[in-house]
Amino acid sequence: MATGRAAKRPKLDPSSAQPPQRGEDDYVPGNIVEIELCNFMTYDHLTCRPGPRLNLVVGPNGSGKSSLVCAIALALAADPSILGRASNVGAFVKRGEESGHVKISLRGDTPDHKLCITRKIDTNNKSEWQLDGTNVPKKEVVDLIKKFNIQVNNLTQVHLQSISASVVYIPLSFYSACHDMLIQAYPFIVIRESVPDFCCFLVNSMQFLPQDRVCEFAKLTPIQLLEETEKAVGDPLLPVMHRQLIDRSKELKNLEVAVKQKEQTLNNLKALNGELEKDVERVRQRDKLLRKAELMKKKLPWLKYDMKKKEYMEAQEQEKTEKKIMEEAAKIWEDAKGPVEGLKKKKMSHTSNTKRINNQMAENMKRRQDVTDKELQLNEQLRGTLKNIEDLKLQERSRQQRILKAKEALAAAEREFDDLQPYEAPKDEMRQLSEEIVRLNCAINELKKKRTDMESQLVRERENLRRCSDRLKQMENKTNKLLQALRCSGAEKINEAYSWVQDNRHKFKAEVYGPVILEVNIQDKVHASYLEGHVANYIWKSFITQDASDRDLLVRQMKQFDIPVLNYMGDKGMRREPFNITLEMQQVGIYSRLDQIFEAPPAVKDVLISQSHLDHSYIGTDETHNRADDVAKLGISDFWTPDNHYRWSRSRYGGHLSAFVDGVNPSHLFMCDLDVIDTERLQYQKDKHIKDIEGIDEDLKKLLKEQRQLEDEAAKIRRKKEEITDTMMHEKKRQQEIRKHVDIKRRMLETIYQEEDMESSKRKFVDQAAKLNDQRFELVLKLKDLLNNAVALRRSCAQENMVSIELDTKIWEMEKDVKKLEKDAVEAAKKYEYCKRKTQEHKQQLSNAKQHAESIAIITEDLAEEFRKMPTTIEELDCAIQDTESEANSMLFLNQNVLLEYQQRQREMESISEKLEDDKGECQRCYSDIETTKGKWLPTLRTLVSKINNTFSRNFQEMAVAGEVSLDEHDLNFEQYGILIKVKFRQTGAISFNNPVPCITSRSYQLPLPGMDPINERKMFQQLVRAASQPNTPQCFLLTPKLLPDLEYSAACSILNIMNGPWIEKPAKAWSTGDCWRTVMSVSGH
């Protein structure tokens, strides 16, 4: 059974639905007032203006009726896939054309206001949108379409008033029955009659369904028919309430199942817990014994606490006794220390006197030492004075001797200075030597200048030789040959451009080719002439890039070299002619094509083909030359023969053909040969440069030899000049030294005469010695007094030391007794400290015991009462605990977790009971909601089905067929509700259901018909005209291949005749002028 689809539309108030208002022109806002097609499917150009009501689109099969509907759908932003013809818009462009467009004019709010939507399409599947002639994004067009409730992509929904609708395939009789409901919301309807047995209504501004999907509507079940009826013509709340009833009924079923399951689960749990009650009782008794043992264990630490408290009290009493003994011993010790302190103070007084006497003795000794040191110093000074007197006597004798020697040395120096001969410098010889050196330097400089010039000339000759050699090598290389050929053809800087590209290849993102002539490999000289003559000269020197950034970089650099750059974007969009030499071509001598005669990288080859159309130029033989006219008849407009190049072109204005014949020129680029004269000239220049270099080398060697000879001669002259100069300097220096020696001797003699008189110095030293002796005598007297004072101080110090020794003896004896008393006091203090420490330990143990007991249990009144019932000693309590635990452990169980399982089931039973009560309440609320919604939905649906049944039966009676539409009800099973259609074609027999072949199909109904005769077809058409002629009828389009003669029309009907095809031009013109059909047929030749 098919699952119903939920309604996807908002809840609206049906009372607010108002039919669209017609204007004076009889159009409703959103109606199509004009359709224009250009290069669309079968049409070159079409313009039609449909009427505001019923439009009969008549034309033979394949004439373009469906194309017209496809154009309307695409112009209103439909997805091409819903048309059933192609998945992209490029397929709708007329074959042989690159682009086309569809233009739809919708009626605006006023008769003069038109909204023109244009969609331009091309074979590349690109669309361009225009609104009133202005380019806009697709979103603006979609927003405008939504304003008029146009949803061409929606094939399933039918909404009222401002909500979208979809295609419905229904019998004409049903259209009449539902007319009043349809016209409330839909601006126009398209009726499509693919076969005479059914019609297609395209509703709400514009909706479309392809013919090949009609059968899908024929397969709808009664349940689906009910859903689609609710969406198409019913109250907008009907599908919403229907979906609510289905959901709530499912929810009610689920709740009932859940209630039954919970009740069953609750009963099972109660039975299981009943089986475990005896085991649970034994478990509880065992737990009671264990709790009693645990309670006894709680008292055990408190008993230990009481024992520790008793020990603590005893330690406190011992501590007080020891403290009293310690205080008595300390008092006796303090009393014994008093007399000892008195003797110590007396001893300190004698000790201070001894220190004072010692200090005086030290001071006396220091003064004696100072006097002794001064006497020694005076003695040393006296000895020095006496020694100075002796030295003066010796110095006087030495002075007389030195005066004699100085006089003799001065006389000898004066004699030597007088005997010195004067020296005259050779000035003339020095001047001649200087002039000779200047002359030689000038000659050497001249030679150096000549040598420099010749070396510069040698560098230039070697550079010229290198250039000639490189030039000859380049002329021998193929690449350089081609670059030279390009240079000769006008690309003067092609070598520099090629070098720059080779040096900077790392800067490019993709491969760069060029110049193009270097990338092309062609072996045949004749073919090379053809290819060179066919391709423009600028292409051969161009560089080819494959990336936009590479192109921009290369263009900036190639500007300075005047070299073009081409960018290859890949083979996208390229249409290359396939290579195929037919038998007819072979007969006229065609054997190849220009794009097949050379090899090149794919990018280079594609550029050459796209730029020069090589895939349209063929190659033939002399036979082709003789039969050139026959070649043109084969559709070949460009071909080459060994001597000529033939081209045909058609005039764009007159359409006539023009032929051009050009001679074939030999290749100057691919098959270029070097000029022998240039080669010989370069070889001659190379040989000449070699000879010149050798001659310059010989001349340089001669100049270097001559320069070295001159430099040696100049060096000899300089050495001779330096020897003369050294002799002059030596003589001058010798005279100066002798003169200086005489001056020194004279000053030395003067210095000796100026020395001090020895006799006066001697008298000074004698006076100084007498004064020193007097000072020594005074110091000896002072030393005597100090020695007497030192003896008296020594005697006093000895007396004080004797008194101190006596006092020390007494103090030692008394301190011996004090130390004994001190030892007794210390022993008492140690005992007291030991007792104190033991008391603290007992206190700490008491505190720990209390903390441990409190951590086990805090004593309350109830707990104290329980403790009083238990043994009062630790041993008795331990025995009671062991007995209780043994009794508890004697109880054995097969399932140790029985109590846990029992309690867990109890909790689970309580939880399930609560949920069961909640589910029962929810069931009651759900049932109440279903009854409330059903009370609103079912009467409305019955009324709608009854109304449809009355009109449906009445319309079928006009065709002598009995029909009935009824509602199939299933109480609370709302998923099974549906619409049953019954038809009877004979007078006898009951109305029955029919098989779905053939059928009239609708969104809500499927109706089988055995076939439609002209009478019934005429009746159906009358029903359609009558329904379409009512005041609020939307714009309708009936697409049919034929119409019966003498049908009844009304003013609301407009006929759009499809006159399309290659032989229809003249009849179409006659038809458009209003002539009768006989005239049209005579024009067409029938």
mmCIF file with all atom_site columns, C-alpha atoms in Angstrom, residues 360-361 363-372 779-795:
data_model
loop_
_atom_site.group_PDB
_atom_site.id
_atom_site.type_symbol
_atom_site.label_atom_id
_atom_site.label_alt_id
_atom_site.label_comp_id
_atom_site.label_asym_id
_atom_site.label_entity_id
_atom_site.label_seq_id
_atom_site.pdbx_PDB_ins_code
_atom_site.Cartn_x
_atom_site.Cartn_y
_atom_site.Cartn_z
_atom_site.occupancy
_atom_site.B_iso_or_equiv
_atom_site.pdbx_formal_charge
_atom_site.auth_seq_id
_atom_site.auth_comp_id
_atom_site.auth_asym_id
_atom_site.auth_atom_id
_atom_site.pdbx_PDB_model_num
ATOM 1  C CA . GLN A 1 360 ? 102.820 49.221 82.485 1.00 0.00 ? 360 GLN A CA 1
ATOM 2  C CA . MET A 1 361 ? 105.708 46.737 82.043 1.00 0.00 ? 361 MET A CA 1
ATOM 3  C CA . GLU A 1 363 ? 104.746 50.162 77.977 1.00 0.00 ? 363 GLU A CA 1
ATOM 4  C CA . ASN A 1 364 ? 108.166 50.438 79.736 1.00 0.00 ? 364 ASN A CA 1
ATOM 5  C CA . MET A 1 365 ? 109.607 47.788 77.455 1.00 0.00 ? 365 MET A CA 1
ATOM 6  C CA . LYS A 1 366 ? 108.249 49.592 74.405 1.00 0.00 ? 366 LYS A CA 1
ATOM 7  C CA . ARG A 1 367 ? 109.818 52.881 75.487 1.00 0.00 ? 367 ARG A CA 1
ATOM 8  C CA . ARG A 1 368 ? 113.150 51.139 76.138 1.00 0.00 ? 368 ARG A CA 1
ATOM 9  C CA . GLN A 1 369 ? 112.987 49.597 72.719 1.00 0.00 ? 369 GLN A CA 1
ATOM 10 C CA . ASP A 1 370 ? 112.313 53.006 71.147 1.00 0.00 ? 370 ASP A CA 1
ATOM 11 C CA . VAL A 1 371 ? 115.325 54.552 72.975 1.00 0.00 ? 371 VAL A CA 1
ATOM 12 C CA . THR A 1 372 ? 117.533 51.656 71.888 1.00 0.00 ? 372 THR A CA 1
ATOM 13 C CA . LEU A 1 779 ? 119.508 58.493 75.119 1.00 0.00 ? 779 LEU A CA 1
ATOM 14 C CA . VAL A 1 780 ? 121.719 56.357 77.397 1.00 0.00 ? 780 VAL A CA 1
ATOM 15 C CA . LEU A 1 781 ? 120.628 58.350 80.497 1.00 0.00 ? 781 LEU A CA 1
ATOM 16 C CA . LYS A 1 782 ? 116.912 57.902 79.571 1.00 0.00 ? 782 LYS A CA 1
ATOM 17 C CA . LEU A 1 783 ? 117.412 54.153 79.132 1.00 0.00 ? 783 LEU A CA 1
ATOM 18 C CA . LYS A 1 784 ? 118.831 53.874 82.673 1.00 0.00 ? 784 LYS A CA 1
ATOM 19 C CA . ASP A 1 785 ? 115.675 55.422 84.266 1.00 0.00 ? 785 ASP A CA 1
ATOM 20 C CA . LEU A 1 786 ? 113.424 53.052 82.311 1.00 0.00 ? 786 LEU A CA 1
ATOM 21 C CA . LEU A 1 787 ? 115.350 49.980 83.560 1.00 0.00 ? 787 LEU A CA 1
ATOM 22 C CA . ASN A 1 788 ? 114.887 51.011 87.207 1.00 0.00 ? 788 ASN A CA 1
ATOM 23 C CA . ASN A 1 789 ? 111.100 51.446 86.728 1.00 0.00 ? 789 ASN A CA 1
ATOM 24 C CA . ALA A 1 790 ? 110.840 47.995 85.040 1.00 0.00 ? 790 ALA A CA 1
ATOM 25 C CA . VAL A 1 791 ? 112.414 46.222 88.050 1.00 0.00 ? 791 VAL A CA 1
ATOM 26 C CA . ALA A 1 792 ? 109.833 47.798 90.445 1.00 0.00 ? 792 ALA A CA 1
ATOM 27 C CA . LEU A 1 793 ? 106.902 46.753 88.246 1.00 0.00 ? 793 LEU A CA 1
ATOM 28 C CA . ARG A 1 794 ? 108.153 43.165 88.032 1.00 0.00 ? 794 ARG A CA 1
ATOM 29 C CA . ARG A 1 795 ? 108.182 42.884 91.839 1.00 0.00 ? 795 ARG A CA 1
#
